[in-house]
PDB file of C-alpha atoms and ligand atoms in Angstrom:
ATOM      1  CA  UNK C  96     141.439  49.827  19.451  1.00 34.00           C
ATOM      2  CA  UNK C  97     138.864  47.386  20.775  1.00 37.00           C
ATOM      3  CA  UNK C  98     137.636  49.716  23.542  1.00 38.00           C
ATOM      4  CA  UNK C  99     137.320  52.705  21.188  1.00 39.00           C
ATOM      5  CA  UNK C 100     135.138  50.599  18.914  1.00 44.00           C
ATOM      6  CA  UNK C 101     133.064  49.497  21.917  1.00 47.00           C
ATOM      7  CA  UNK C 102     132.454  53.080  22.959  1.00 56.00           C
ATOM      8  CA  UNK C 103     131.085  53.819  19.528  1.00 74.00           C
ATOM      9  CA  UNK C 104     128.833  50.810  19.069  1.00 84.00           C
ATOM     10  CA  UNK C 105     125.124  50.977  19.682  1.00 95.00           C
ATOM     11  CA  UNK C 106     123.091  48.343  21.474  1.00 98.00           C
ATOM     12  CA  UNK C 107     120.892  45.596  20.143  1.00 98.00           C
ATOM     13  CA  UNK C 108     117.698  44.978  22.128  1.00 98.00           C
ATOM     14  CA  UNK C 109     115.789  41.722  21.672  1.00 98.00           C
ATOM     15  CA  UNK C 110     112.253  42.705  22.600  1.00 98.00           C
ATOM     16  CA  UNK C 111     109.404  40.299  23.374  1.00 98.00           C
ATOM     17  CA  UNK C 112     105.937  41.460  22.289  1.00 98.00           C
ATOM     18  CA  UNK C 113     102.425  40.107  23.079  1.00 98.00           C
ATOM     19  CA  UNK C 114     101.206  36.746  21.726  1.00 98.00           C
ATOM     20  CA  UNK C 115      97.639  38.013  21.413  1.00 97.00           C
ATOM     21  CA  UNK C 116      96.671  40.315  24.252  1.00 97.00           C
ATOM     22  CA  UNK C 117      98.258  43.741  23.711  1.00 96.00           C
ATOM     23  CA  UNK C 118      98.012  44.388  27.442  1.00 96.00           C
ATOM     24  CA  UNK C 119     100.925  41.982  27.868  1.00 98.00           C
ATOM     25  CA  UNK C 120     103.487  44.452  26.495  1.00 98.00           C
ATOM     26  CA  UNK C 121     105.918  45.313  29.279  1.00 98.00           C
ATOM     27  CA  UNK C 122     106.796  48.812  30.416  1.00 98.00           C
ATOM     28  CA  UNK C 123     110.418  48.157  29.548  1.00 98.00           C
ATOM     29  CA  UNK C 124     109.523  46.891  26.067  1.00 98.00           C
ATOM     30  CA  UNK C 125     107.550  50.092  25.455  1.00 98.00           C
ATOM     31  CA  UNK C 126     110.410  52.316  26.665  1.00 98.00           C
ATOM     32  CA  UNK C 127     112.899  50.418  24.537  1.00 98.00           C
ATOM     33  CA  UNK C 128     110.809  50.697  21.372  1.00 98.00           C
ATOM     34  CA  UNK C 129     110.478  54.427  22.078  1.00 97.00           C
ATOM     35  CA  UNK C 130     114.194  55.059  22.497  1.00 97.00           C
ATOM     36  CA  UNK C 131     115.895  52.995  19.770  1.00 98.00           C
ATOM     37  CA  UNK C 132     116.903  54.443  16.381  1.00 97.00           C
ATOM     38  CA  UNK C 133     115.457  51.580  14.358  1.00 98.00           C
ATOM     39  CA  UNK C 134     113.132  48.626  14.838  1.00 98.00           C
ATOM     40  CA  UNK C 135     113.975  45.459  12.908  1.00 98.00           C
ATOM     41  CA  UNK C 136     110.634  43.685  12.558  1.00 98.00           C
ATOM     42  CA  UNK C 137     109.619  40.325  11.106  1.00 97.00           C
ATOM     43  CA  UNK C 138     106.662  42.052   9.409  1.00 97.00           C
ATOM     44  CA  UNK C 139     106.672  45.853   9.474  1.00 97.00           C
ATOM     45  CA  UNK C 140     102.912  46.080   8.864  1.00 97.00           C
ATOM     46  CA  UNK C 141     102.190  43.792  11.799  1.00 96.00           C
ATOM     47  CA  UNK C 142     104.562  45.655  14.136  1.00 98.00           C
ATOM     48  CA  UNK C 143     103.208  48.947  12.765  1.00 97.00           C
ATOM     49  CA  UNK C 144      99.859  48.077  14.366  1.00 97.00           C
ATOM     50  CA  UNK C 145     101.500  47.446  17.729  1.00 97.00           C
ATOM     51  CA  UNK C 146     103.428  50.727  17.491  1.00 98.00           C
ATOM     52  CA  UNK C 147     100.246  52.601  16.551  1.00 97.00           C
ATOM     53  CA  UNK C 148      98.524  51.073  19.607  1.00 97.00           C
ATOM     54  CA  UNK C 149     101.430  52.276  21.766  1.00 97.00           C
ATOM     55  CA  UNK C 150     101.544  55.695  20.091  1.00 97.00           C
ATOM     56  CA  UNK C 151     105.134  55.165  18.933  1.00 98.00           C
ATOM     57  CA  UNK C 152     106.500  56.398  15.605  1.00 97.00           C
ATOM     58  CA  UNK C 153     109.806  54.844  14.663  1.00 97.00           C
ATOM     59  CA  UNK C 154     111.682  53.854  11.481  1.00 97.00           C
ATOM     60  CA  UNK C 155     111.342  50.129  10.774  1.00 98.00           C
ATOM     61  CA  UNK C 156     113.110  47.599   8.591  1.00 97.00           C
ATOM     62  CA  UNK C 157     111.890  44.126   7.838  1.00 97.00           C
ATOM     63  CA  UNK C 158     113.975  41.166   8.958  1.00 97.00           C
ATOM     64  CA  UNK C 159     112.433  37.855   8.007  1.00 95.00           C
ATOM     65  CA  UNK C 160     113.438  34.356   6.916  1.00 90.00           C
ATOM     66  CA  UNK C 161     113.968  35.454   3.288  1.00 92.00           C
ATOM     67  CA  UNK C 162     116.128  38.546   3.793  1.00 94.00           C
ATOM     68  CA  UNK C 163     117.731  38.156   7.186  1.00 92.00           C
ATOM     69  CA  UNK C 164     121.235  37.278   5.959  1.00 88.00           C
ATOM     70  CA  UNK C 165     121.477  40.388   3.741  1.00 90.00           C
ATOM     71  CA  UNK C 166     119.730  42.679   6.249  1.00 95.00           C
ATOM     72  CA  UNK C 167     121.911  41.508   9.100  1.00 96.00           C
ATOM     73  CA  UNK C 168     124.977  43.114   7.497  1.00 95.00           C
ATOM     74  CA  UNK C 169     123.245  46.495   7.239  1.00 95.00           C
ATOM     75  CA  UNK C 170     121.997  46.317  10.811  1.00 97.00           C
ATOM     76  CA  UNK C 171     125.493  45.478  12.058  1.00 97.00           C
ATOM     77  CA  UNK C 172     126.844  48.513  10.128  1.00 96.00           C
ATOM     78  CA  UNK C 173     124.282  50.733  11.855  1.00 97.00           C
ATOM     79  CA  UNK C 174     125.089  49.261  15.278  1.00 98.00           C
ATOM     80  CA  UNK C 175     128.827  49.703  14.688  1.00 96.00           C
ATOM     81  CA  UNK C 176     128.369  53.376  14.000  1.00 96.00           C
ATOM     82  CA  UNK C 177     126.513  53.928  17.258  1.00 96.00           C
ATOM     83  CA  UNK C 178     122.885  53.321  16.233  1.00 97.00           C
ATOM     84  CA  UNK C 179     120.619  51.299  18.515  1.00 98.00           C
ATOM     85  CA  UNK C 180     118.280  48.629  17.188  1.00 98.00           C
ATOM     86  CA  UNK C 181     115.303  46.747  18.648  1.00 98.00           C
ATOM     87  CA  UNK C 182     114.602  43.319  17.177  1.00 98.00           C
ATOM     88  CA  UNK C 183     110.954  42.214  17.345  1.00 98.00           C
ATOM     89  CA  UNK C 184     108.955  39.403  15.753  1.00 98.00           C
ATOM     90  CA  UNK C 185     105.235  39.212  14.990  1.00 97.00           C
ATOM     91  CA  UNK C 186     104.462  37.726  18.377  1.00 97.00           C
ATOM     92  CA  UNK C 187     106.278  36.603  21.477  1.00 98.00           C
ATOM     93  CA  UNK C 188     110.004  36.343  21.884  1.00 98.00           C
ATOM     94  CA  UNK C 189     112.230  36.810  18.809  1.00 98.00           C
ATOM     95  CA  UNK C 190     114.284  33.750  17.769  1.00 98.00           C
ATOM     96  CA  UNK C 191     111.864  31.319  19.425  1.00 98.00           C
ATOM     97  CA  UNK C 192     110.704  29.714  16.133  1.00 98.00           C
ATOM     98  CA  UNK C 193     111.217  33.204  14.698  1.00 97.00           C
ATOM     99  CA  UNK C 194     113.897  35.136  12.776  1.00 96.00           C
ATOM    100  CA  UNK C 195     116.950  36.772  14.340  1.00 97.00           C
ATOM    101  CA  UNK C 196     119.527  34.038  14.868  1.00 97.00           C
ATOM    102  CA  UNK C 197     122.028  35.305  12.222  1.00 96.00           C
ATOM    103  CA  UNK C 198     121.727  38.834  13.637  1.00 97.00           C
ATOM    104  CA  UNK C 199     122.536  37.705  17.186  1.00 98.00           C
ATOM    105  CA  UNK C 200     125.522  35.667  15.967  1.00 98.00           C
ATOM    106  CA  UNK C 201     126.825  38.578  13.894  1.00 97.00           C
ATOM    107  CA  UNK C 202     126.326  41.044  16.766  1.00 98.00           C
ATOM    108  CA  UNK C 203     128.231  38.745  19.135  1.00 98.00           C
ATOM    109  CA  UNK C 204     131.072  38.503  16.639  1.00 97.00           C
ATOM    110  CA  UNK C 205     131.153  42.284  16.224  1.00 97.00           C
ATOM    111  CA  UNK C 206     131.313  42.730  20.000  1.00 96.00           C
ATOM    112  CA  UNK C 207     127.998  44.569  20.128  1.00 97.00           C
ATOM    113  CA  UNK C 208     126.110  44.595  23.396  1.00 97.00           C
ATOM    114  CA  UNK C 209     122.922  42.486  23.173  1.00 98.00           C
ATOM    115  CA  UNK C 210     120.204  43.154  25.731  1.00 98.00           C
ATOM    116  CA  UNK C 211     117.142  40.916  26.224  1.00 98.00           C
ATOM    117  CA  UNK C 212     113.828  42.586  27.051  1.00 98.00           C
ATOM    118  CA  UNK C 213     111.917  39.503  28.196  1.00 98.00           C
ATOM    119  CA  UNK C 214     108.189  39.013  27.957  1.00 98.00           C
ATOM    120  CA  UNK C 215     105.586  36.690  26.444  1.00 98.00           C
ATOM    121  CA  UNK C 216     106.393  33.422  24.717  1.00 98.00           C
ATOM    122  CA  UNK C 217     103.750  30.828  23.851  1.00 98.00           C
ATOM    123  CA  UNK C 218     105.938  27.910  24.979  1.00 98.00           C
ATOM    124  CA  UNK C 219     106.334  29.283  28.513  1.00 98.00           C
ATOM    125  CA  UNK C 220     102.736  30.509  28.788  1.00 98.00           C
ATOM    126  CA  UNK C 221     101.481  27.035  27.773  1.00 98.00           C
ATOM    127  CA  UNK C 222     103.798  25.206  30.167  1.00 98.00           C
ATOM    128  CA  UNK C 223     102.732  27.426  33.045  1.00 98.00           C
ATOM    129  CA  UNK C 224      99.088  26.296  32.793  1.00 98.00           C
ATOM    130  CA  UNK C 225      99.328  22.788  31.289  1.00 98.00           C
ATOM    131  CA  UNK C 226      99.563  20.905  34.554  1.00 98.00           C
ATOM    132  CA  UNK C 227     102.372  18.744  33.173  1.00 98.00           C
ATOM    133  CA  UNK C 228     105.801  18.474  34.804  1.00 97.00           C
ATOM    134  CA  UNK C 229     107.760  21.552  33.743  1.00 95.00           C
ATOM    135  CA  UNK C 230     110.853  21.426  35.904  1.00 96.00           C
ATOM    136  CA  UNK C 231     112.388  19.648  32.902  1.00 97.00           C
ATOM    137  CA  UNK C 232     110.981  19.941  29.385  1.00 98.00           C
ATOM    138  CA  UNK C 233     112.115  19.959  25.783  1.00 98.00           C
ATOM    139  CA  UNK C 234     110.920  22.402  23.162  1.00 98.00           C
ATOM    140  CA  UNK C 235     110.642  20.877  19.694  1.00 98.00           C
ATOM    141  CA  UNK C 236     109.196  23.909  17.883  1.00 98.00           C
ATOM    142  CA  UNK C 237     107.331  23.052  14.665  1.00 98.00           C
ATOM    143  CA  UNK C 238     107.358  19.435  13.489  1.00 98.00           C
ATOM    144  CA  UNK C 239     108.150  18.801   9.797  1.00 97.00           C
ATOM    145  CA  UNK C 240     105.225  19.544   7.455  1.00 95.00           C
ATOM    146  CA  UNK C 241     105.446  16.224   5.581  1.00 94.00           C
ATOM    147  CA  UNK C 242     103.852  13.243   7.280  1.00 92.00           C
ATOM    148  CA  UNK C 243     106.758  10.819   6.810  1.00 95.00           C
ATOM    149  CA  UNK C 244     109.321  13.244   8.224  1.00 97.00           C
ATOM    150  CA  UNK C 245     106.951  14.228  11.043  1.00 97.00           C
ATOM    151  CA  UNK C 246     106.468  10.603  12.096  1.00 96.00           C
ATOM    152  CA  UNK C 247     110.213  10.006  11.910  1.00 96.00           C
ATOM    153  CA  UNK C 248     110.862  13.014  14.144  1.00 97.00           C
ATOM    154  CA  UNK C 249     108.222  11.884  16.662  1.00 97.00           C
ATOM    155  CA  UNK C 250     109.758   8.410  16.756  1.00 96.00           C
ATOM    156  CA  UNK C 251     113.060   9.903  17.969  1.00 96.00           C
ATOM    157  CA  UNK C 252     111.131  11.094  21.051  1.00 96.00           C
ATOM    158  CA  UNK C 253     109.474   7.837  22.153  1.00 93.00           C
ATOM    159  CA  UNK C 254     111.802   7.269  25.114  1.00 90.00           C
ATOM    160  CA  UNK C 255     111.886  10.911  26.197  1.00 95.00           C
ATOM    161  CA  UNK C 256     110.794  11.298  29.813  1.00 96.00           C
ATOM    162  CA  UNK C 257     110.693  15.120  29.886  1.00 97.00           C
ATOM    163  CA  UNK C 258     107.545  17.016  28.889  1.00 98.00           C
ATOM    164  CA  UNK C 259     107.537  17.634  25.132  1.00 98.00           C
ATOM    165  CA  UNK C 260     106.399  20.989  23.748  1.00 98.00           C
ATOM    166  CA  UNK C 261     105.508  21.661  20.099  1.00 98.00           C
ATOM    167  CA  UNK C 262     104.159  24.574  18.075  1.00 98.00           C
ATOM    168  CA  UNK C 263     101.475  23.741  15.523  1.00 98.00           C
ATOM    169  CA  UNK C 264      99.361  25.484  12.922  1.00 97.00           C
ATOM    170  CA  UNK C 265      95.575  25.107  12.517  1.00 97.00           C
ATOM    171  CA  UNK C 266      95.790  23.168   9.237  1.00 96.00           C
ATOM    172  CA  UNK C 267      98.075  20.483  10.668  1.00 97.00           C
ATOM    173  CA  UNK C 268      96.847  20.176  14.257  1.00 98.00           C
ATOM    174  CA  UNK C 269      94.522  17.238  13.595  1.00 97.00           C
ATOM    175  CA  UNK C 270      97.083  15.226  11.637  1.00 97.00           C
ATOM    176  CA  UNK C 271      99.786  15.966  14.185  1.00 98.00           C
ATOM    177  CA  UNK C 272      97.671  14.672  17.073  1.00 98.00           C
ATOM    178  CA  UNK C 273      96.857  11.560  15.002  1.00 97.00           C
ATOM    179  CA  UNK C 274     100.580  10.984  14.366  1.00 97.00           C
ATOM    180  CA  UNK C 275     101.384  11.537  18.048  1.00 97.00           C
ATOM    181  CA  UNK C 276      98.729   8.984  18.968  1.00 96.00           C
ATOM    182  CA  UNK C 277     100.314   6.465  16.603  1.00 95.00           C
ATOM    183  CA  UNK C 278     103.784   7.003  18.078  1.00 95.00           C
ATOM    184  CA  UNK C 279     103.176   7.654  21.800  1.00 95.00           C
ATOM    185  CA  UNK C 280      99.984   5.598  22.218  1.00 95.00           C
ATOM    186  CA  UNK C 281      96.332   6.548  22.703  1.00 95.00           C
ATOM    187  CA  UNK C 282      96.599   6.804  26.490  1.00 95.00           C
ATOM    188  CA  UNK C 283      99.512   9.254  26.697  1.00 96.00           C
ATOM    189  CA  UNK C 284      98.480  12.420  28.534  1.00 98.00           C
ATOM    190  CA  UNK C 285      98.714  15.656  26.532  1.00 98.00           C
ATOM    191  CA  UNK C 286      97.508  19.253  26.470  1.00 98.00           C
ATOM    192  CA  UNK C 287      96.366  21.516  23.667  1.00 98.00           C
ATOM    193  CA  UNK C 288      96.834  25.199  24.560  1.00 98.00           C
ATOM    194  CA  UNK C 289      94.892  27.175  21.984  1.00 98.00           C
ATOM    195  CA  UNK C 290      94.658  30.936  21.384  1.00 98.00           C
ATOM    196  CA  UNK C 291      96.588  31.829  24.535  1.00 98.00           C
ATOM    197  CA  UNK C 292      95.832  35.285  25.955  1.00 98.00           C
ATOM    198  CA  UNK C 293      93.084  35.796  23.332  1.00 98.00           C
ATOM    199  CA  UNK C 294      89.275  35.831  23.517  1.00 97.00           C
ATOM    200  CA  UNK C 295      88.824  32.130  22.708  1.00 97.00           C
ATOM    201  CA  UNK C 296      91.687  30.808  24.810  1.00 98.00           C
ATOM    202  CA  UNK C 297      91.348  27.127  25.689  1.00 98.00           C
ATOM    203  CA  UNK C 298      93.575  24.760  27.612  1.00 98.00           C
ATOM    204  CA  UNK C 299      92.404  21.208  27.023  1.00 98.00           C
ATOM    205  CA  UNK C 300      94.057  18.434  28.986  1.00 98.00           C
ATOM    206  CA  UNK C 301      93.258  14.796  28.093  1.00 98.00           C
ATOM    207  CA  UNK C 302      94.693  11.598  26.587  1.00 98.00           C
ATOM    208  CA  UNK C 303      95.837  11.789  22.944  1.00 97.00           C
ATOM    209  CA  UNK C 304      92.801   9.678  21.937  1.00 98.00           C
ATOM    210  CA  UNK C 305      90.453  12.113  23.709  1.00 98.00           C
ATOM    211  CA  UNK C 306      92.207  15.103  22.166  1.00 98.00           C
ATOM    212  CA  UNK C 307      91.815  13.588  18.713  1.00 98.00           C
ATOM    213  CA  UNK C 308      88.060  13.205  19.320  1.00 98.00           C
ATOM    214  CA  UNK C 309      87.876  16.748  20.758  1.00 98.00           C
ATOM    215  CA  UNK C 310      89.460  18.205  17.621  1.00 97.00           C
ATOM    216  CA  UNK C 311      87.047  16.253  15.413  1.00 96.00           C
ATOM    217  CA  UNK C 312      84.155  17.433  17.567  1.00 96.00           C
ATOM    218  CA  UNK C 313      84.088  21.050  16.449  1.00 95.00           C
ATOM    219  CA  UNK C 314      85.645  23.177  13.730  1.00 95.00           C
ATOM    220  CA  UNK C 315      86.217  25.867  16.363  1.00 95.00           C
ATOM    221  CA  UNK C 316      88.587  23.565  18.220  1.00 95.00           C
ATOM    222  CA  UNK C 317      90.815  23.485  15.123  1.00 96.00           C
ATOM    223  CA  UNK C 318      91.000  27.269  14.713  1.00 96.00           C
ATOM    224  CA  UNK C 319      93.745  29.628  15.810  1.00 97.00           C
ATOM    225  CA  UNK C 320      97.224  29.071  17.183  1.00 98.00           C
ATOM    226  CA  UNK C 321      98.315  26.016  19.108  1.00 98.00           C
ATOM    227  CA  UNK C 322     100.894  24.763  21.536  1.00 98.00           C
ATOM    228  CA  UNK C 323     100.814  20.996  21.999  1.00 98.00           C
ATOM    229  CA  UNK C 324     102.348  19.513  25.133  1.00 98.00           C
ATOM    230  CA  UNK C 325     102.868  15.795  25.633  1.00 98.00           C
ATOM    231  CA  UNK C 326     103.761  14.203  28.956  1.00 98.00           C
ATOM    232  CA  UNK C 327     107.089  12.404  28.807  1.00 97.00           C
ATOM    233  CA  UNK C 328     107.243   8.618  29.035  1.00 94.00           C
ATOM    234  CA  UNK C 329     106.905   7.363  32.598  1.00 89.00           C
ATOM    235  CA  UNK C 330     110.314   6.843  34.184  1.00 80.00           C
ATOM    236  CA  UNK C 331     110.749   3.146  34.923  1.00 72.00           C
ATOM    237  CA  UNK C 332     110.404   2.671  38.681  1.00 64.00           C
ATOM    238  CA  UNK C 333     113.389   0.713  39.981  1.00 69.00           C
ATOM    239  CA  UNK C 334     112.383  -2.705  41.264  1.00 75.00           C
ATOM    240  CA  UNK C 335     112.319  -3.075  45.056  1.00 77.00           C
ATOM    241  CA  UNK C 336     114.481  -5.642  46.893  1.00 82.00           C
ATOM    242  CA  UNK C 337     111.572  -8.046  47.655  1.00 78.00           C
ATOM    243  CA  UNK C 338     110.475  -7.823  43.988  1.00 80.00           C
ATOM    244  CA  UNK C 339     113.984  -8.676  42.805  1.00 88.00           C
ATOM    245  CA  UNK C 340     114.246 -11.602  45.230  1.00 88.00           C
ATOM    246  CA  UNK C 341     110.924 -12.979  44.090  1.00 85.00           C
ATOM    247  CA  UNK C 342     111.810 -12.588  40.422  1.00 90.00           C
ATOM    248  CA  UNK C 343     115.120 -14.377  40.911  1.00 91.00           C
ATOM    249  CA  UNK C 344     113.518 -17.252  42.845  1.00 91.00           C
ATOM    250  CA  UNK C 345     110.938 -17.796  40.104  1.00 91.00           C
ATOM    251  CA  UNK C 346     113.622 -17.792  37.416  1.00 94.00           C
ATOM    252  CA  UNK C 347     115.800 -20.192  39.436  1.00 94.00           C
ATOM    253  CA  UNK C 348     112.995 -22.742  39.420  1.00 92.00           C
ATOM    254  CA  UNK C 349     113.464 -23.104  35.656  1.00 92.00           C
ATOM    255  CA  UNK C 350     116.990 -21.881  34.840  1.00 94.00           C
ATOM    256  CA  UNK C 351     120.670 -22.268  35.798  1.00 94.00           C
ATOM    257  CA  UNK C 352     122.114 -19.569  38.120  1.00 95.00           C
ATOM    258  CA  UNK C 353     123.962 -17.626  35.421  1.00 95.00           C
ATOM    259  CA  UNK C 354     120.998 -17.376  33.075  1.00 94.00           C
ATOM    260  CA  UNK C 355     118.544 -16.505  35.861  1.00 94.00           C
ATOM    261  CA  UNK C 356     120.830 -13.692  37.053  1.00 94.00           C
ATOM    262  CA  UNK C 357     121.241 -12.358  33.515  1.00 94.00           C
ATOM    263  CA  UNK C 358     117.485 -12.200  32.844  1.00 93.00           C
ATOM    264  CA  UNK C 359     116.699 -10.737  36.270  1.00 91.00           C
ATOM    265  CA  UNK C 360     119.336  -8.039  35.693  1.00 89.00           C
ATOM    266  CA  UNK C 361     117.754  -7.129  32.382  1.00 87.00           C
ATOM    267  CA  UNK C 362     114.252  -6.934  33.842  1.00 84.00           C
ATOM    268  CA  UNK C 363     115.149  -5.104  37.064  1.00 82.00           C
ATOM    269  CA  UNK C 364     118.032  -2.883  35.972  1.00 82.00           C
ATOM    270  CA  UNK C 365     120.140  -4.297  38.853  1.00 87.00           C
ATOM    271  CA  UNK C 366     123.780  -5.267  38.312  1.00 89.00           C
ATOM    272  CA  UNK C 367     124.326  -8.728  36.835  1.00 91.00           C
ATOM    273  CA  UNK C 368     127.199  -9.529  39.256  1.00 92.00           C
ATOM    274  CA  UNK C 369     125.132  -8.630  42.305  1.00 92.00           C
ATOM    275  CA  UNK C 370     122.248 -10.805  41.128  1.00 92.00           C
ATOM    276  CA  UNK C 371     124.621 -13.672  40.307  1.00 94.00           C
ATOM    277  CA  UNK C 372     125.867 -13.627  43.942  1.00 94.00           C
ATOM    278  CA  UNK C 373     122.310 -13.507  45.212  1.00 94.00           C
ATOM    279  CA  UNK C 374     121.184 -16.326  42.909  1.00 94.00           C
ATOM    280  CA  UNK C 375     124.112 -18.494  44.073  1.00 93.00           C
ATOM    281  CA  UNK C 376     123.061 -17.936  47.709  1.00 93.00           C
ATOM    282  CA  UNK C 377     119.473 -18.903  46.940  1.00 92.00           C
ATOM    283  CA  UNK C 378     120.580 -22.042  45.076  1.00 90.00           C
ATOM    284  CA  UNK C 379     122.986 -23.075  47.859  1.00 87.00           C
ATOM    285  CA  UNK C 380     120.249 -22.642  50.481  1.00 83.00           C
ATOM    286  CA  UNK C 381     117.902 -24.745  48.336  1.00 78.00           C
ATOM    287  CA  UNK C 382     120.576 -27.476  47.945  1.00 76.00           C
ATOM    288  CA  UNK C 383     121.078 -27.761  51.691  1.00 70.00           C
TER     289      UNK C 383
HETATM  290  N1  SAM Z 632     108.155  33.694  18.941  1.00 88.77           N
HETATM  291  C1  SAM Z 632     106.879  33.168  19.318  1.00 88.77           C
HETATM  292  C2  SAM Z 632     106.895  32.824  20.800  1.00 88.77           C
HETATM  293  O1  SAM Z 632     107.764  33.286  21.525  1.00 88.77           O
HETATM  294  O2  SAM Z 632     106.022  32.088  21.253  1.00 88.77           O
HETATM  295  C3  SAM Z 632     106.484  32.009  18.443  1.00 88.77           C
HETATM  296  C4  SAM Z 632     106.431  32.310  16.994  1.00 88.77           C
HETATM  297  S1  SAM Z 632     105.959  30.966  15.983  1.00 88.77           S
HETATM  298  C5  SAM Z 632     106.245  31.588  14.380  1.00 88.77           C
HETATM  299  C6  SAM Z 632     104.214  30.999  16.036  1.00 88.77           C
HETATM  300  C7  SAM Z 632     103.638  29.779  16.745  1.00 88.77           C
HETATM  301  O3  SAM Z 632     103.689  29.988  18.147  1.00 88.77           O
HETATM  302  C8  SAM Z 632     102.193  29.522  16.423  1.00 88.77           C
HETATM  303  O4  SAM Z 632     102.027  28.760  15.241  1.00 88.77           O
HETATM  304  C9  SAM Z 632     101.749  28.742  17.643  1.00 88.77           C
HETATM  305  O5  SAM Z 632     102.175  27.404  17.557  1.00 88.77           O
HETATM  306  C10 SAM Z 632     102.547  29.434  18.748  1.00 88.77           C
HETATM  307  N2  SAM Z 632     101.750  30.557  19.294  1.00 88.77           N
HETATM  308  C11 SAM Z 632     101.981  31.873  19.140  1.00 88.77           C
HETATM  309  N3  SAM Z 632     101.036  32.589  19.767  1.00 88.77           N
HETATM  310  C12 SAM Z 632     100.188  31.706  20.331  1.00 88.77           C
HETATM  311  C13 SAM Z 632      99.002  31.812  21.106  1.00 88.77           C
HETATM  312  N4  SAM Z 632      98.486  32.996  21.408  1.00 88.77           N
HETATM  313  N5  SAM Z 632      98.398  30.673  21.524  1.00 88.77           N
HETATM  314  C14 SAM Z 632      98.902  29.474  21.222  1.00 88.77           C
HETATM  315  N6  SAM Z 632     100.009  29.307  20.487  1.00 88.77           N
HETATM  316  C15 SAM Z 632     100.650  30.402  20.045  1.00 88.77           C
END
């Protein structure tokens, strides 16, 4: 029963499209858009322009935040009767701060084959040129629009040591950098990647204070689309053995062994028991 159904089902392609420069469309993305029965697009007019550029004529259906639950059912029906569908968003990779999540979940549940056609995504493009550590990073997408909620969200990230990546719109970029400055400090290193792959592309790397001034400097700096990257908090360097010894000796001049060991453990991150033993040794040597 299951295998018969599988033989009949079509395939769902999740197709990345350019984030500005149409030359970034991949050969495989083009071929996929050409061969599917239907394209589910975030905005059919927007995708219509891309298809016109590629010389592709194909039926489209919109799938956006306001209709995706209802549309998902219809798309699953089509897929279950053997139709193939390409999911695209206005720019970049679908589902990355874009619609499509309910469709993928429903397709998984219906045992429909889902095939990624990878390509551009602003988060990855920005990371690749930011000059910030990107072996480990966290993607936070868009911050809340309201200032109080935005600050609260940023505060949850104060101890994060991985590079932080955010999407931001032109009318909130200035306020967001100001809020980041308040939470992470003026000196924290950050990058604004603006208008990636487009004519006025800029990658500006500086401290948050300098970025705030840069945005205030020119209206042009506040135009377009933005990825904001913030360096994670510096990992605390573990104290070296001579540093720990010195710290303990200083504390022992003023405090009993137990208390000195406790404070030294807190400051150095070393184990309290180990430092207690060490402190006892130091005290015994001093007493001799
Ligand atoms: N799905 C897309 C992707 O894979 O990058 C993201 C869609 S999200 C609705 C749009 C946001 O992505 C923009 O507000 C901006 O923060 C970021 N973005 C998209 N294109 C960009 C570009 N060319 N330069 C900088 N940021 C961009």
